[in-house]
């Protein structure tokens, strides 16, 4: 795609520059006209002086061709430590270096002043190299030297490729504009000279202290408050190196844990709903949710809020992977999610935002919900407490009863705080919530089942601050396709950062025991058990499964 765009750009630039060349060629300095009736031979053409316009045109061709060459062929893919990166040079008026760490954001370094800018994109964490660090922690001590060597090798490869790219691009464009090989080669040589001058300028203005004063954007804008400023990292590098190594190790182990979860064959008699909550800005959660969607053939994802941590607009980029998780996503606002968060989610593909009792039918399930009435990260506002939560729950209950009277009863209600959930008792069969970072399964007095999910983000990025990591929790709910009533649920628990256990426990409510209504595929016939007692599912991997 990029090369096709470059080809079109080449054609347009060549046509424009040819028009400029033609206009310059019509100026005085050509053959003198012969007068009518004159017998004198025509005057010999005067030698045309070199026009400044021609020199500027050649410079423009060289610069444009160099830029197009870098755009098409200037990137190099370089492994740096446990990650794969892409390095490119781009024209710039200010120079500097930009490091993009998707989806977290970017940091900008004033590393040099030159008409070229170095862009480094961190593409992915390589599982083989990162696993080697986990299995051989002694390699951490040499990681700094390894990264420095990788960056140096990448810089050399980038320099060579950039030279070839600018010469090729400028020569090709010069040939398209001038139709003369000598002029085309002159454009290529001039482009190489421009790149060499840019490199000399960058070398002369190199600022090694720029790494101490980076500018952060996106989610990384909170990095100084999380890891300390760059100067403290440099002065206490040994401590920082140990913490960074532990973080890489823990995230790698967490990713590996999801691969041990069992998979199940889809059952046409059930609708599979994945309930997640309190992700709190943990990027690893999207990998976990995506794995569960594939392994359990999920029809619908319901998120009961606190997807963010501070609700700032800088955090919104974190939400982009939701559209690609492979299942419709229903979401309600938590007390850490702002109005800006909600507005951003409303614009994402495949996302259904519920608030004010609004109901939607997704994947055959009618769901209604209301956002949390309080935004606690805003310290300028005094929290209204449980009274506000009860009022929000009562408003949702009125909307649920109105839906029932209209002949469109709601199957599942969603709130963030369990205090609000209690207000829906008797108005809906099942209500989901989060907020407390622990699981609760309770049948309320009027028959509504309340299910509170733990933290699918393992407490979020703050989990690394605790000595005991918080567990990563999510649940798969099996709803009967005809009645949309809960038939069973699987509680999935990962050991959290630094632990590699993966547990799956199946539970069957009293009303869905054998002899009452069909259970999900893979649930064996069992003798009656108390509601909430785990029923082990069929295990197709070595993941530990708790026994009843």
mmCIF file of N, CA and C in Angstrom, residues 144-190:
data_model
loop_
_atom_site.group_PDB
_atom_site.id
_atom_site.type_symbol
_atom_site.label_atom_id
_atom_site.label_comp_id
_atom_site.label_asym_id
_atom_site.label_seq_id
_atom_site.Cartn_x
_atom_site.Cartn_y
_atom_site.Cartn_z
ATOM 1 N N UNK A 144 21.876 -4.542 29.354
ATOM 2 C CA UNK A 144 22.199 -3.163 28.956
ATOM 3 C C UNK A 144 23.187 -3.165 27.798
ATOM 4 N N UNK A 145 24.260 -3.976 27.911
ATOM 5 C CA UNK A 145 25.247 -4.038 26.835
ATOM 6 C C UNK A 145 24.641 -4.625 25.567
ATOM 7 N N UNK A 146 23.767 -5.623 25.722
ATOM 8 C CA UNK A 146 23.126 -6.239 24.553
ATOM 9 C C UNK A 146 22.256 -5.225 23.816
ATOM 10 N N UNK A 147 21.484 -4.434 24.563
ATOM 11 C CA UNK A 147 20.617 -3.433 23.938
ATOM 12 C C UNK A 147 21.457 -2.373 23.228
ATOM 13 N N UNK A 148 22.554 -1.928 23.875
ATOM 14 C CA UNK A 148 23.411 -0.926 23.249
ATOM 15 C C UNK A 148 24.007 -1.449 21.946
ATOM 16 N N UNK A 149 24.432 -2.713 21.945
ATOM 17 C CA UNK A 149 24.989 -3.291 20.724
ATOM 18 C C UNK A 149 23.931 -3.420 19.639
ATOM 19 N N UNK A 150 22.706 -3.805 20.039
ATOM 20 C CA UNK A 150 21.624 -3.933 19.053
ATOM 21 C C UNK A 150 21.285 -2.585 18.428
ATOM 22 N N UNK A 151 21.235 -1.541 19.244
ATOM 23 C CA UNK A 151 20.924 -0.209 18.722
ATOM 24 C C UNK A 151 22.019 0.263 17.767
ATOM 25 N N UNK A 152 23.294 0.002 18.111
ATOM 26 C CA UNK A 152 24.398 0.402 17.240
ATOM 27 C C UNK A 152 24.332 -0.326 15.899
ATOM 28 N N UNK A 153 24.058 -1.629 15.945
ATOM 29 C CA UNK A 153 23.922 -2.393 14.696
ATOM 30 C C UNK A 153 22.759 -1.856 13.856
ATOM 31 N N UNK A 154 21.659 -1.545 14.524
ATOM 32 C CA UNK A 154 20.513 -1.005 13.799
ATOM 33 C C UNK A 154 20.810 0.340 13.176
ATOM 34 N N UNK A 155 21.548 1.198 13.893
ATOM 35 C CA UNK A 155 21.894 2.515 13.355
ATOM 36 C C UNK A 155 22.773 2.385 12.111
ATOM 37 N N UNK A 156 23.710 1.437 12.138
ATOM 38 C CA UNK A 156 24.567 1.228 10.958
ATOM 39 C C UNK A 156 23.746 0.737 9.775
ATOM 40 N N UNK A 157 22.889 -0.226 10.013
ATOM 41 C CA UNK A 157 22.059 -0.740 8.920
ATOM 42 C C UNK A 157 21.138 0.348 8.384
ATOM 43 N N UNK A 158 20.606 1.183 9.285
ATOM 44 C CA UNK A 158 19.727 2.266 8.857
ATOM 45 C C UNK A 158 20.487 3.279 8.006
ATOM 46 N N UNK A 159 21.749 3.577 8.371
ATOM 47 C CA UNK A 159 22.544 4.531 7.602
ATOM 48 C C UNK A 159 22.778 4.030 6.177
ATOM 49 N N UNK A 160 23.152 2.747 6.059
ATOM 50 C CA UNK A 160 23.400 2.184 4.733
ATOM 51 C C UNK A 160 22.121 2.175 3.896
ATOM 52 N N UNK A 161 21.034 1.707 4.492
ATOM 53 C CA UNK A 161 19.774 1.634 3.751
ATOM 54 C C UNK A 161 19.278 3.027 3.365
ATOM 55 N N UNK A 162 19.466 4.003 4.243
ATOM 56 C CA UNK A 162 19.015 5.358 3.932
ATOM 57 C C UNK A 162 19.792 5.934 2.758
ATOM 58 N N UNK A 163 21.104 5.661 2.705
ATOM 59 C CA UNK A 163 21.905 6.135 1.567
ATOM 60 C C UNK A 163 21.391 5.540 0.261
ATOM 61 N N UNK A 164 21.152 4.243 0.271
ATOM 62 C CA UNK A 164 20.645 3.590 -0.933
ATOM 63 C C UNK A 164 19.263 4.132 -1.292
ATOM 64 N N UNK A 165 18.417 4.369 -0.273
ATOM 65 C CA UNK A 165 17.047 4.827 -0.524
ATOM 66 C C UNK A 165 17.027 6.218 -1.139
ATOM 67 N N UNK A 166 17.850 7.154 -0.615
ATOM 68 C CA UNK A 166 17.804 8.520 -1.136
ATOM 69 C C UNK A 166 18.392 8.592 -2.541
ATOM 70 N N UNK A 167 19.465 7.839 -2.786
ATOM 71 C CA UNK A 167 20.051 7.850 -4.124
ATOM 72 C C UNK A 167 19.080 7.250 -5.134
ATOM 73 N N UNK A 168 18.473 6.123 -4.772
ATOM 74 C CA UNK A 168 17.522 5.472 -5.673
ATOM 75 C C UNK A 168 16.315 6.363 -5.936
ATOM 76 N N UNK A 169 15.759 6.946 -4.879
ATOM 77 C CA UNK A 169 14.575 7.781 -5.035
ATOM 78 C C UNK A 169 14.848 9.023 -5.861
ATOM 79 N N UNK A 170 15.963 9.719 -5.567
ATOM 80 C CA UNK A 170 16.270 10.947 -6.302
ATOM 81 C C UNK A 170 16.622 10.655 -7.757
ATOM 82 N N UNK A 171 17.358 9.565 -7.998
ATOM 83 C CA UNK A 171 17.714 9.217 -9.374
ATOM 84 C C UNK A 171 16.474 8.862 -10.187
ATOM 85 N N UNK A 172 15.586 8.073 -9.584
ATOM 86 C CA UNK A 172 14.365 7.683 -10.297
ATOM 87 C C UNK A 172 13.502 8.904 -10.608
ATOM 88 N N UNK A 173 13.367 9.806 -9.655
ATOM 89 C CA UNK A 173 12.558 10.990 -9.904
ATOM 90 C C UNK A 173 13.242 11.918 -10.919
ATOM 91 N N UNK A 174 14.577 12.031 -10.842
ATOM 92 C CA UNK A 174 15.299 12.843 -11.812
ATOM 93 C C UNK A 174 15.149 12.318 -13.225
ATOM 94 N N UNK A 175 15.156 10.993 -13.372
ATOM 95 C CA UNK A 175 14.972 10.400 -14.694
ATOM 96 C C UNK A 175 13.558 10.668 -15.204
ATOM 97 N N UNK A 176 12.564 10.630 -14.289
ATOM 98 C CA UNK A 176 11.181 10.893 -14.702
ATOM 99 C C UNK A 176 10.980 12.345 -15.091
ATOM 100 N N UNK A 177 11.721 13.274 -14.460
ATOM 101 C CA UNK A 177 11.535 14.700 -14.738
ATOM 102 C C UNK A 177 12.352 15.156 -15.943
ATOM 103 N N UNK A 178 13.633 14.826 -15.959
ATOM 104 C CA UNK A 178 14.534 15.365 -16.980
ATOM 105 C C UNK A 178 14.697 14.468 -18.204
ATOM 106 N N UNK A 179 14.414 13.178 -18.054
ATOM 107 C CA UNK A 179 14.576 12.219 -19.157
ATOM 108 C C UNK A 179 16.028 12.149 -19.634
ATOM 109 N N UNK A 180 16.969 12.542 -18.782
ATOM 110 C CA UNK A 180 18.386 12.486 -19.124
ATOM 111 C C UNK A 180 19.127 11.751 -18.003
ATOM 112 N N UNK A 181 19.862 10.686 -18.320
ATOM 113 C CA UNK A 181 20.567 9.930 -17.276
ATOM 114 C C UNK A 181 21.551 10.780 -16.483
ATOM 115 N N UNK A 182 22.265 11.714 -17.178
ATOM 116 C CA UNK A 182 23.244 12.510 -16.446
ATOM 117 C C UNK A 182 22.576 13.414 -15.416
ATOM 118 N N UNK A 183 21.466 14.016 -15.789
ATOM 119 C CA UNK A 183 20.750 14.862 -14.837
ATOM 120 C C UNK A 183 20.167 14.030 -13.690
ATOM 121 N N UNK A 184 19.708 12.838 -14.035
ATOM 122 C CA UNK A 184 19.162 11.961 -12.990
ATOM 123 C C UNK A 184 20.246 11.554 -11.999
ATOM 124 N N UNK A 185 21.435 11.202 -12.510
ATOM 125 C CA UNK A 185 22.539 10.839 -11.612
ATOM 126 C C UNK A 185 22.978 12.040 -10.783
ATOM 127 N N UNK A 186 22.911 13.232 -11.386
ATOM 128 C CA UNK A 186 23.249 14.428 -10.614
ATOM 129 C C UNK A 186 22.272 14.627 -9.457
ATOM 130 N N UNK A 187 20.993 14.353 -9.704
ATOM 131 C CA UNK A 187 20.000 14.448 -8.622
ATOM 132 C C UNK A 187 20.288 13.434 -7.527
ATOM 133 N N UNK A 188 20.663 12.190 -7.927
ATOM 134 C CA UNK A 188 20.990 11.185 -6.926
ATOM 135 C C UNK A 188 22.210 11.565 -6.107
ATOM 136 N N UNK A 189 23.250 12.103 -6.778
ATOM 137 C CA UNK A 189 24.431 12.536 -6.035
ATOM 138 C C UNK A 189 24.132 13.680 -5.093
ATOM 139 N N UNK A 190 23.308 14.620 -5.545
ATOM 140 C CA UNK A 190 22.941 15.736 -4.682
ATOM 141 C C UNK A 190 22.148 15.255 -3.469
#
